[in-house]
mmCIF file of C-alpha atoms (C1' of nucleotides) in Angstrom:
data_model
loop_
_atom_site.group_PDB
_atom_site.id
_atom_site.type_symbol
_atom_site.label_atom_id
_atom_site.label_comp_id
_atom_site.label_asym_id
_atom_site.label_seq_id
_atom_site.Cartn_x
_atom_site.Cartn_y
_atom_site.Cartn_z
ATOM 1 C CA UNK K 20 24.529 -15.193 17.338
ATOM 2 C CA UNK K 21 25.712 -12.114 15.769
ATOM 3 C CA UNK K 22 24.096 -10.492 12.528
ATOM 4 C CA UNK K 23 25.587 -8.547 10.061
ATOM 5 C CA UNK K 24 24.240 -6.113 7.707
ATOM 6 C CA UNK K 25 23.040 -8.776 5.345
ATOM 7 C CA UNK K 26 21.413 -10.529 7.441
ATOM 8 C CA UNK K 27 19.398 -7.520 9.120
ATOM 9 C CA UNK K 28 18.363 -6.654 5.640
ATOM 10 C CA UNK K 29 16.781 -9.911 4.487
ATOM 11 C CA UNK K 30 15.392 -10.023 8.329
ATOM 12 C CA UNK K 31 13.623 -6.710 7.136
ATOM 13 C CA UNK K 32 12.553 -8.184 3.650
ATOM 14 C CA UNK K 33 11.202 -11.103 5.120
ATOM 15 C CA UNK K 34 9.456 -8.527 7.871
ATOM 16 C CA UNK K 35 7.457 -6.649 5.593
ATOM 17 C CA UNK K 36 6.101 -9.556 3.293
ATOM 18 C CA UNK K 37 7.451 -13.245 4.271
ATOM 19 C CA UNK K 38 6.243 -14.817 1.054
ATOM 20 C CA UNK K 39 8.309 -13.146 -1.304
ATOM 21 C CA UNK K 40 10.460 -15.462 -2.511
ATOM 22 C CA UNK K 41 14.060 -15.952 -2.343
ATOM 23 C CA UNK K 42 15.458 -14.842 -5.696
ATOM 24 C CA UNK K 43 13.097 -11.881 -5.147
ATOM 25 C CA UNK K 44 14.917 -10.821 -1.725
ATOM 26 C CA UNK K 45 18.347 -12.081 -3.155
ATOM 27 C CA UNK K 46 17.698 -9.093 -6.107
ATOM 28 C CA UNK K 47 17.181 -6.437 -3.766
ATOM 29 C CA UNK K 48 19.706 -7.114 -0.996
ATOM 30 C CA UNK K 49 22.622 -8.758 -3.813
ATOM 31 C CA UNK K 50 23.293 -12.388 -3.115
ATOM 32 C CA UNK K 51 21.557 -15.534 -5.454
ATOM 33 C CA UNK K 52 19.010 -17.700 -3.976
ATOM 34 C CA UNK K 53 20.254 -20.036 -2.552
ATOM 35 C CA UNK K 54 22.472 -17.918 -0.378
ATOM 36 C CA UNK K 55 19.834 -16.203 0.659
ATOM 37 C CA UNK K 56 18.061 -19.598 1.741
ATOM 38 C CA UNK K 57 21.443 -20.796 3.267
ATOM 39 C CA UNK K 58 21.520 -17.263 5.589
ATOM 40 C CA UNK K 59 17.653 -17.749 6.325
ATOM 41 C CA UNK K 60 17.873 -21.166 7.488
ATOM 42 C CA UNK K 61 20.888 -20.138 9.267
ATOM 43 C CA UNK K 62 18.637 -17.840 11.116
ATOM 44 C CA UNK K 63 15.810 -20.485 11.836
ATOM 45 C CA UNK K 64 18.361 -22.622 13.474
ATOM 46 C CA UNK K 65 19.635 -19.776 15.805
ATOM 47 C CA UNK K 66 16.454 -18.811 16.675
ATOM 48 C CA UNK K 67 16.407 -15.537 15.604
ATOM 49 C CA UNK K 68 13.711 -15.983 13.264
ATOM 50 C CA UNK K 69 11.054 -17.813 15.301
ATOM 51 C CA UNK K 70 8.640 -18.627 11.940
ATOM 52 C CA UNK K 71 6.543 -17.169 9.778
ATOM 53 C CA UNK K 72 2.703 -15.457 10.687
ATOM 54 C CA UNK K 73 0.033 -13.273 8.764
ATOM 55 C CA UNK K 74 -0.328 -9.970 9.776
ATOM 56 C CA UNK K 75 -3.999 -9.438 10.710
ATOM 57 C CA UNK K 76 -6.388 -6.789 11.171
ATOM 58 C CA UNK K 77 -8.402 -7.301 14.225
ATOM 59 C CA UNK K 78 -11.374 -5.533 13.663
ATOM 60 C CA UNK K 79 -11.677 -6.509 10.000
ATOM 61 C CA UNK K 80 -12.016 -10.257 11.225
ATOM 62 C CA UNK K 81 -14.381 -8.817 14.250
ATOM 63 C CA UNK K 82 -11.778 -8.336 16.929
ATOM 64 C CA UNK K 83 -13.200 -5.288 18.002
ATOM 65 C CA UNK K 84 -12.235 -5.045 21.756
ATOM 66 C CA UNK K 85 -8.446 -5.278 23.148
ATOM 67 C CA UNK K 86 -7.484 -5.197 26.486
ATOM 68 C CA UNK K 87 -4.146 -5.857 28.957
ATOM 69 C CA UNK K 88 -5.175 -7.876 31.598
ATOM 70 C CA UNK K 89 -2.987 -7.738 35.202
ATOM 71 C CA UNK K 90 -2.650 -10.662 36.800
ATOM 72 C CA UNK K 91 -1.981 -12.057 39.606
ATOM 73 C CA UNK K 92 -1.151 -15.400 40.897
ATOM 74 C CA UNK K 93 -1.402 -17.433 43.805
ATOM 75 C CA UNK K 94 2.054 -18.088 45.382
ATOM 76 C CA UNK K 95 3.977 -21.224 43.621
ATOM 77 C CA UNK K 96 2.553 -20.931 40.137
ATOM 78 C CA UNK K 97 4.994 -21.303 37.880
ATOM 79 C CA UNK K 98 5.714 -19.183 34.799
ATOM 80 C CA UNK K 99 4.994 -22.526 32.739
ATOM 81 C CA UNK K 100 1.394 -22.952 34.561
ATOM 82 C CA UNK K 101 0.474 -19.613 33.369
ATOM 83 C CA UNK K 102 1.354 -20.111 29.860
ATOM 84 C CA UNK K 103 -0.308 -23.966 29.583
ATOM 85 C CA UNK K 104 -3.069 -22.098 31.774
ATOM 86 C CA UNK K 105 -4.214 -19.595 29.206
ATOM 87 C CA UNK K 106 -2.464 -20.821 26.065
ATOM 88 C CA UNK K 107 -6.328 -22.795 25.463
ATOM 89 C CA UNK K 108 -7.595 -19.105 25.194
ATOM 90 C CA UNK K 109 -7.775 -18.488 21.586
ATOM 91 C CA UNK K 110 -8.416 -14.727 22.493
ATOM 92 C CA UNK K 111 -4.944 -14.939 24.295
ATOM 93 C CA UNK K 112 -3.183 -12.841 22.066
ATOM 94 C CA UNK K 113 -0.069 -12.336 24.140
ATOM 95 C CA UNK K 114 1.637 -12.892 27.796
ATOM 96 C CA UNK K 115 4.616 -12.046 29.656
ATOM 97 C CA UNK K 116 5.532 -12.395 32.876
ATOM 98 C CA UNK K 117 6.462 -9.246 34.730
ATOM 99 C CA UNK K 118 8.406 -6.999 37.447
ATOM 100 C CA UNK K 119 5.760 -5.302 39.816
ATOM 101 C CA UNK K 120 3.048 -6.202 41.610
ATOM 102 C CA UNK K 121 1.063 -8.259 38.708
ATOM 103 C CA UNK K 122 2.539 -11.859 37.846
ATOM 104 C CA UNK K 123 1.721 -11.625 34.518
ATOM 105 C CA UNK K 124 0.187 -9.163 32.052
ATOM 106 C CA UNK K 125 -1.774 -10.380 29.200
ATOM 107 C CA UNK K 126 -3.534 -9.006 25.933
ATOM 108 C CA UNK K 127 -6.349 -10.252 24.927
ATOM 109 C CA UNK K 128 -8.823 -9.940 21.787
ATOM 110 C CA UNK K 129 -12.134 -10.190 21.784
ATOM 111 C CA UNK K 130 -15.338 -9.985 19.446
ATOM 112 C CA UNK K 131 -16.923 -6.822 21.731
ATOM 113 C CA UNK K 132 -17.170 -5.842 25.432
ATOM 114 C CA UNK K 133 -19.297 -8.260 26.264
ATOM 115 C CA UNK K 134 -17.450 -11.478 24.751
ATOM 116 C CA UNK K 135 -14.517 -9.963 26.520
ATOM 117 C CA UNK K 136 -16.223 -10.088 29.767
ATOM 118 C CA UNK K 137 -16.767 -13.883 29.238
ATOM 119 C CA UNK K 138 -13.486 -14.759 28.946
ATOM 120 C CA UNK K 139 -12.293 -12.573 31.741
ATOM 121 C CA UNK K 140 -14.259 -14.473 33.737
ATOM 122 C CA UNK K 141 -12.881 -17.557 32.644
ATOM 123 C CA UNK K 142 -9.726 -16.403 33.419
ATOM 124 C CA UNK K 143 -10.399 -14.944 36.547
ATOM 125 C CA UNK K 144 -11.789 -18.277 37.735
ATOM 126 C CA UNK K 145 -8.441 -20.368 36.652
ATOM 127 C CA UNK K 146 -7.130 -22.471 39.715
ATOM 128 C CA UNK K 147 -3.933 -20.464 39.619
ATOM 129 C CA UNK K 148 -5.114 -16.651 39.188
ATOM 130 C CA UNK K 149 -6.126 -15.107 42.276
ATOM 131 C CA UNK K 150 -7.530 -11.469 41.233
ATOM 132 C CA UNK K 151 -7.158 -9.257 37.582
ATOM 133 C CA UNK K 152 -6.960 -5.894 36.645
ATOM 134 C CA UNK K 153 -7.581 -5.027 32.986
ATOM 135 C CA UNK K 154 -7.855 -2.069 30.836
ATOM 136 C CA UNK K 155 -9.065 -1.830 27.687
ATOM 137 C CA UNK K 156 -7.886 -0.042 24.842
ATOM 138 C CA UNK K 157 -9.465 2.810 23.416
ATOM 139 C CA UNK K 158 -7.331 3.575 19.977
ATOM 140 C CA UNK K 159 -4.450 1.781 18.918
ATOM 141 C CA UNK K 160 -1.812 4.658 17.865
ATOM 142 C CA UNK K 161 0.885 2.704 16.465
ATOM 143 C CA UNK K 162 1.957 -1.166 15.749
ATOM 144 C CA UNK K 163 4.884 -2.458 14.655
ATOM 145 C CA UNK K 164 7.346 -5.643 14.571
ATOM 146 C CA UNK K 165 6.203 -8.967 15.605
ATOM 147 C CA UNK K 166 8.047 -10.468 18.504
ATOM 148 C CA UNK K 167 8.302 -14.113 18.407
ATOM 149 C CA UNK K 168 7.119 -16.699 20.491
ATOM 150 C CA UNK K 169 9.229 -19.078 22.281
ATOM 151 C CA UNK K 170 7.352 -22.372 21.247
ATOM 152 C CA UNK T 66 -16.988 -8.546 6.018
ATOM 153 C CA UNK T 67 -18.110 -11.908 7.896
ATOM 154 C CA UNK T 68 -15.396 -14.712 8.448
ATOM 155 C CA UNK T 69 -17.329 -18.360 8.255
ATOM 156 C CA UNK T 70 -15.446 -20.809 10.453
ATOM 157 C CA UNK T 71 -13.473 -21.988 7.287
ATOM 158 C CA UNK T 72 -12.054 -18.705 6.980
ATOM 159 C CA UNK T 73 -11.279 -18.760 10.925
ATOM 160 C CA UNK T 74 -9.238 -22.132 10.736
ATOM 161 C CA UNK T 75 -7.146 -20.731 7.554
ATOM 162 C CA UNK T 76 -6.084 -17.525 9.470
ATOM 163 C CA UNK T 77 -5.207 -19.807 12.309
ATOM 164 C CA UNK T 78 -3.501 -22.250 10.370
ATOM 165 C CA UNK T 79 -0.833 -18.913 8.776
ATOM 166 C CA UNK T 80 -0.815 -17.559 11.972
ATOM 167 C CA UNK T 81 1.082 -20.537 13.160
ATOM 168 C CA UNK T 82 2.851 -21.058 10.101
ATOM 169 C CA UNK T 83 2.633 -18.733 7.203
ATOM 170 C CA UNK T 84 4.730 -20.600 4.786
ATOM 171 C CA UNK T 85 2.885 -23.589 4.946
ATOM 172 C CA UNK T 86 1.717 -25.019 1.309
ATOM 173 C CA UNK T 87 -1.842 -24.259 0.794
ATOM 174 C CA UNK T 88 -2.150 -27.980 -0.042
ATOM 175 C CA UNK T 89 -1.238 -28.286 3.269
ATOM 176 C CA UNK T 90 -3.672 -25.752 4.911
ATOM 177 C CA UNK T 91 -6.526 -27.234 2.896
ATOM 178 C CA UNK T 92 -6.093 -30.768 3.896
ATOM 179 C CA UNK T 93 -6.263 -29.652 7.887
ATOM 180 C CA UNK T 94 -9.359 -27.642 6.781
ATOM 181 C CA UNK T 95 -10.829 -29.898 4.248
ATOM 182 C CA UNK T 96 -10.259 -27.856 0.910
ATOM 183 C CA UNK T 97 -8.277 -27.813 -2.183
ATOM 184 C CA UNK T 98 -5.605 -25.818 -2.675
ATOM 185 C CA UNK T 99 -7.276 -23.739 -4.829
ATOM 186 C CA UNK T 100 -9.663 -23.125 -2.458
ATOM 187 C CA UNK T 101 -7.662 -21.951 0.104
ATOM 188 C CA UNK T 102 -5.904 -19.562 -2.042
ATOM 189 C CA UNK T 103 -9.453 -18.391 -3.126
ATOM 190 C CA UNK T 104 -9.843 -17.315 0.477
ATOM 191 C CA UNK T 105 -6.328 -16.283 1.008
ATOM 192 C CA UNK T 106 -7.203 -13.626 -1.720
ATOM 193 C CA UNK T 107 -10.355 -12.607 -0.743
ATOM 194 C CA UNK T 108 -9.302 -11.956 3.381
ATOM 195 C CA UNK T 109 -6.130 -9.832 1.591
ATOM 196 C CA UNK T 110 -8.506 -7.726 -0.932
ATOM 197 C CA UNK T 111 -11.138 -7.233 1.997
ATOM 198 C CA UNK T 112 -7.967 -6.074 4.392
ATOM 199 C CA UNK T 113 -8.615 -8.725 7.509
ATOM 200 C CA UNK T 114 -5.492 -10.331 6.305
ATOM 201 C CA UNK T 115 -2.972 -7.590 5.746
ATOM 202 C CA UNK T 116 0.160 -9.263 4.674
ATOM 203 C CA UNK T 117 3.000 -11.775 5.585
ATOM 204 C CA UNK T 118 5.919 -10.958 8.193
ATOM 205 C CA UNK T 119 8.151 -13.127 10.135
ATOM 206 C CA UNK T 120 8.192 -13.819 13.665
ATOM 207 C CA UNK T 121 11.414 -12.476 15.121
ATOM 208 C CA UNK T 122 13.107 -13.319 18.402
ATOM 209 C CA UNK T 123 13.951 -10.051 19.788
ATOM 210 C CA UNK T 124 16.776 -11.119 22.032
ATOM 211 C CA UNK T 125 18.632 -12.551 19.237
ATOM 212 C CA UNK T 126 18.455 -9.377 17.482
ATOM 213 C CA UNK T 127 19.933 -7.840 20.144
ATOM 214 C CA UNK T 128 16.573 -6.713 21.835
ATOM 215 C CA UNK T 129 17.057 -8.257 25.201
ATOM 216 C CA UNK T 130 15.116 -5.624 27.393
ATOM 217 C CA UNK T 131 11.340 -5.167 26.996
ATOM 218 C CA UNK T 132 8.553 -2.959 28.575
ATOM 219 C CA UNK T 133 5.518 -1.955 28.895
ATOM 220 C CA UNK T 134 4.898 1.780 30.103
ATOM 221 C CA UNK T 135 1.813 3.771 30.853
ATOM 222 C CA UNK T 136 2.154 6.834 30.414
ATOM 223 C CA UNK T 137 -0.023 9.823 32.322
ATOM 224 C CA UNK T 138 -0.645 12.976 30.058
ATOM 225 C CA UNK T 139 -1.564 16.568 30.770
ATOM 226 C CA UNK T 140 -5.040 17.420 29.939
ATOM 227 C CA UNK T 141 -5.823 18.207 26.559
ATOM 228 C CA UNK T 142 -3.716 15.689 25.283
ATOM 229 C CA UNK T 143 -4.717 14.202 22.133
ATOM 230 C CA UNK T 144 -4.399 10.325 20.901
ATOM 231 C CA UNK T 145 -2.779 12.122 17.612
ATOM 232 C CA UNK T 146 -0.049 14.517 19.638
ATOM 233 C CA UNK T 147 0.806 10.962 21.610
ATOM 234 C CA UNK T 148 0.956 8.812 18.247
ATOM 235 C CA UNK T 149 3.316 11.459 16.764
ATOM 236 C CA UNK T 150 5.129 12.183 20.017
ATOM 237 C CA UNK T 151 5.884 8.196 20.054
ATOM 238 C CA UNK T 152 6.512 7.050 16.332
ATOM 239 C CA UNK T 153 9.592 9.491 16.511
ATOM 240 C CA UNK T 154 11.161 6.642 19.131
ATOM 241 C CA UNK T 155 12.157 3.056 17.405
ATOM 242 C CA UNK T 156 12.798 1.634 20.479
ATOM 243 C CA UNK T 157 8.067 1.566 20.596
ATOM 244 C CA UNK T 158 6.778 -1.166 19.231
ATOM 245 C CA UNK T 159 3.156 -0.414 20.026
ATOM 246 C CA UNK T 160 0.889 1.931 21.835
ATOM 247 C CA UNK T 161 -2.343 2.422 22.680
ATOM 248 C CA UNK T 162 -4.658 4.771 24.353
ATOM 249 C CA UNK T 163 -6.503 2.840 26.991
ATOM 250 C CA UNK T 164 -9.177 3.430 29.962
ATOM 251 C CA UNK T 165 -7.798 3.694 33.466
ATOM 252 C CA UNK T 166 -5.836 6.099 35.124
ATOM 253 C CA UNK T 167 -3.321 6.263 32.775
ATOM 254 C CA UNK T 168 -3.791 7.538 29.180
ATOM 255 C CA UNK T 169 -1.813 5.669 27.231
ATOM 256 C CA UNK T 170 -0.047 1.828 27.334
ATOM 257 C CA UNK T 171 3.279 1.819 25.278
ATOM 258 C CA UNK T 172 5.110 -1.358 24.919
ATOM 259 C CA UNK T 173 8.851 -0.793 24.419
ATOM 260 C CA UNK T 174 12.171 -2.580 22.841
ATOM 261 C CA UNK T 175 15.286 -2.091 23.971
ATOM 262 C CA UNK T 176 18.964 -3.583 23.777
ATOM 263 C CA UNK T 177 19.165 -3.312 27.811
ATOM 264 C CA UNK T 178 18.108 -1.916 30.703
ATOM 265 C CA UNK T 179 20.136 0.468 30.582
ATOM 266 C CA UNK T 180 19.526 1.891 26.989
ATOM 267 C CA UNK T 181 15.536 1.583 28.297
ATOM 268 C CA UNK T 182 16.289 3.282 31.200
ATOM 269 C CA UNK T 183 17.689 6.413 28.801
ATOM 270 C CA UNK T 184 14.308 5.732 26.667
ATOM 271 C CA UNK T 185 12.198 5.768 29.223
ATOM 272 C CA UNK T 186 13.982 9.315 29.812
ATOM 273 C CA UNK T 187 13.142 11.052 26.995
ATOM 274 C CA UNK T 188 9.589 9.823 26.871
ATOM 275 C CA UNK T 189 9.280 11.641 30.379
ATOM 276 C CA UNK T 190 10.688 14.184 29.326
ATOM 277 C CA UNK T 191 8.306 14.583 26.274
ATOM 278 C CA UNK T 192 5.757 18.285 27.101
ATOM 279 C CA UNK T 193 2.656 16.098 26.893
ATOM 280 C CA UNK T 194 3.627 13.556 29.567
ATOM 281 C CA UNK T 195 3.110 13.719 33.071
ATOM 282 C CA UNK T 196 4.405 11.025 34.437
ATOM 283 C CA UNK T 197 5.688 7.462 33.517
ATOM 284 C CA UNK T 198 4.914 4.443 35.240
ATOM 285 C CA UNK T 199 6.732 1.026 33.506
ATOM 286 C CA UNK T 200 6.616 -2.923 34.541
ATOM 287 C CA UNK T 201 10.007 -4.912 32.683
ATOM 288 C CA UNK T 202 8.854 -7.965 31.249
ATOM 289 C CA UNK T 203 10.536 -10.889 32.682
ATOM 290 C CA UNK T 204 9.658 -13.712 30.046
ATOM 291 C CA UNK T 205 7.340 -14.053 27.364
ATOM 292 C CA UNK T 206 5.139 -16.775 27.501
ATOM 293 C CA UNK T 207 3.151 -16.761 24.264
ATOM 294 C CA UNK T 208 2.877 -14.738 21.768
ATOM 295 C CA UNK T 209 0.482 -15.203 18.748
ATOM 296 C CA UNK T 210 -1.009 -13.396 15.523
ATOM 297 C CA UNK T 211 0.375 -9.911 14.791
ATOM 298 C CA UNK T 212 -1.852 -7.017 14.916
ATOM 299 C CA UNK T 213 -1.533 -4.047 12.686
ATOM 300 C CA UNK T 214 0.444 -2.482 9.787
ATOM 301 C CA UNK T 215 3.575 -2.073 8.329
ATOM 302 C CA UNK T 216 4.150 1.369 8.292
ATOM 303 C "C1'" DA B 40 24.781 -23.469 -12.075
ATOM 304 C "C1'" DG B 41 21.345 -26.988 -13.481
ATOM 305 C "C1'" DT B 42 17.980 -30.387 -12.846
ATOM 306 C "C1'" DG B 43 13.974 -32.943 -10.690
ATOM 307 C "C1'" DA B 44 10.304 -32.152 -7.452
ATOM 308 C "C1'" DA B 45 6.881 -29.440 -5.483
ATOM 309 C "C1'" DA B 46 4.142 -25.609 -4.914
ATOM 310 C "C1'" DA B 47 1.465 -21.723 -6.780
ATOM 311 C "C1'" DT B 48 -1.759 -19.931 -9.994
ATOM 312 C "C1'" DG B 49 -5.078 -19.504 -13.692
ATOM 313 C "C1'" DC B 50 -8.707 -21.866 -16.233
ATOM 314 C "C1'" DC B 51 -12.680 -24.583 -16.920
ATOM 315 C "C1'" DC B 52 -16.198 -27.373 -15.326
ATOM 316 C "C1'" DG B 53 -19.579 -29.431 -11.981
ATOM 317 C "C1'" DT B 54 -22.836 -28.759 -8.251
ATOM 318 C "C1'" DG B 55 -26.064 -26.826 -5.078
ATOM 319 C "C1'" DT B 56 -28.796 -22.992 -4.028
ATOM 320 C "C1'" DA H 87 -27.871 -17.510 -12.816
ATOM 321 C "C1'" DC H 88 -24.360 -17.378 -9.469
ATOM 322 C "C1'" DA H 89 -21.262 -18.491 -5.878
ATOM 323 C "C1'" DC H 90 -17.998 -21.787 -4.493
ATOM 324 C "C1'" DG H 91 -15.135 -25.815 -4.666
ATOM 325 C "C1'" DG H 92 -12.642 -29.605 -7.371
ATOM 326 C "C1'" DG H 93 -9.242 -30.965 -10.912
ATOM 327 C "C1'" DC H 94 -5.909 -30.177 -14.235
ATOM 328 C "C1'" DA H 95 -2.127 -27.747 -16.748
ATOM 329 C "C1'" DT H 96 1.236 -24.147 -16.878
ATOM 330 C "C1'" DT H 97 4.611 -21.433 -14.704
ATOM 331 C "C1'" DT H 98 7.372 -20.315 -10.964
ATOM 332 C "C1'" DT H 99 9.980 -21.540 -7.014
ATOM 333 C "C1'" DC H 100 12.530 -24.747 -4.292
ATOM 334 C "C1'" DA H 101 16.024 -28.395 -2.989
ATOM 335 C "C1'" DC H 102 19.850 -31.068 -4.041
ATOM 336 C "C1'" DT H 103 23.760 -32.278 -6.518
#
DNA sequence: AGTGAAAATGCCCGTGT
DNA sequence: ACACGGGCATTTTCACT
C-alpha cells in the first residue's frame, strides 16, 4: 500500500495524540470527517496502522530499570516459540529476532535491579533459551515513534 | 506517585487498545466509566500516562529495514554530545546510553538496507564515535507499550 | 449532509474510612 | 471531613443512510 501526503499527515495527527477526534484532524489536514474516518480505516485494513496505545512514562509508573537482553537459543526454536515463550512476561516490552550471533534481542522493563534480576532468571531458565547477555540502560537520550506489533 | 493494581489493569487495558470506550475498560476492571476516566485524568496530570499515539507498522510506511547499533565513543564523551549528535538523524528512533562495552544502544529505521547502510555511515563518521557495531533485525515478535515523549 | 446511537464529561450524591 | 465510586443528564462524537 502506497500513502500519499494526506494520509502521512493524519498518520502524524493520529501519532502525536490518537484521541483527537476526527473532525478535529479533518480541520487541520482539510478533508470532513468522515473522509478522514474512511482514509483511517483504510489504513487499519492495510495494516499500516496496527492500533491505538498510550504513551507511558516508565519511571513515573515505577519502571525504573531497562535493559536489552541477547539471546540465544537452542537449535530448532522457532521464531514463534520465542514470541509465545516470553509474550507471558509482562516486563517484555519488546523482541525481535536478529542477524548475529544472538537469536533474539529483547527489552525489558522492570521495577529496579533487583526485580530485573528475577525475571532474567526466568528467562534464562525457559526450555528454549540456552545462555543471555543483557545490558542495562543507563539514560535514555531520545524516544520516538511507536512501531507496531504484528498481533 | 503509586499505581494500585486498578490503575495497572487500566494502563494495560489502553496499551492494547487505546480507543477502547471507557465503559468498556471499566467493565474488564470492574468500574464505571466515570471512574475510569477519573483515573485516566489523574495518571495524565501526574505524567505516568503521557498521551495517546498510534501503533504504526513501519514496513507499510515504507520502513522495511531496522537496527539496532551500539555505538563505541571516545573518552570524554557525554550522554548530551551523543543525544544531540543523534536527534539530528530521523532515521533513530531511540537511544540509550547503556553499561557494557559499548556506550551507547541506538535503534534505527530505515527504508532499506541500503539507505541504513549510508546511515550507519554518517553515524561513524560522527567525531565522537569510535566505532559502530549493528545487528539487522530480522522480525519483530512483540512489541508493546510505548516509552517516552513526543518531542 | 443529517439523523439516531453511543460515548464522553461534568455534576451531585452515597458510602466507607 | 474527605477520598472515591456510582448514576444521571448534557454535550460531543460517531456511524449509517
Amino acid at each position: 500500500m502506497r500513502l500519499n501526503d494526506l494520509d502521512e499527515r493524519i498518520v502524524h495527527a493520529l501519532a502525536e495524540d490518537a484521541r483527537r477526534s476526527y473532525a478535529d484532524i479533518g480541520a487541520e489536514v482539510g478533508l470532513s470527517a468522515p473522509a478522514v474516518k474512511r482514509r483511517v480505516d483504510r489504513l487499519l485494513a492495510a495494516g499500516a496502522i496496527t492500533g491505538f496505545t498510550v504513551r507511558v512514562d516508565p519511571a513515573a509508573l515505577g519502571w525504573e530499570t531497562e535493559a536489552f537482553v541477547e539471546i540465544y537459543c537452542r537449535h530448532n526454536t522457532s521464531p514463534e516459540d520465542i514470541r509465545r515463550g516470553l509474550t507471558r512476561y509482562p516486563e517484555v516490552a519488546a523482541a525481535s529476532t536478529v542477524t548475529g550471533e544472538a537469536d533474539a534481542l529483547v527489552q525489558i522493563y522492570a521495577s529496579d535491579v533487583r526485580h530485573f534480576e528475577r525475571v532474567l532468571e526466568r528467562i534464562a531458565g525457559e526450555p528454549f533459551v540456552e545462555r543471555t547477555k543483557s545490558v542495562l540502560v543507563l539514560s535514555p537520550l531520545l524516544r520516538r515513534y511507536s512501531a507496531g506489533s504484528p498481533t
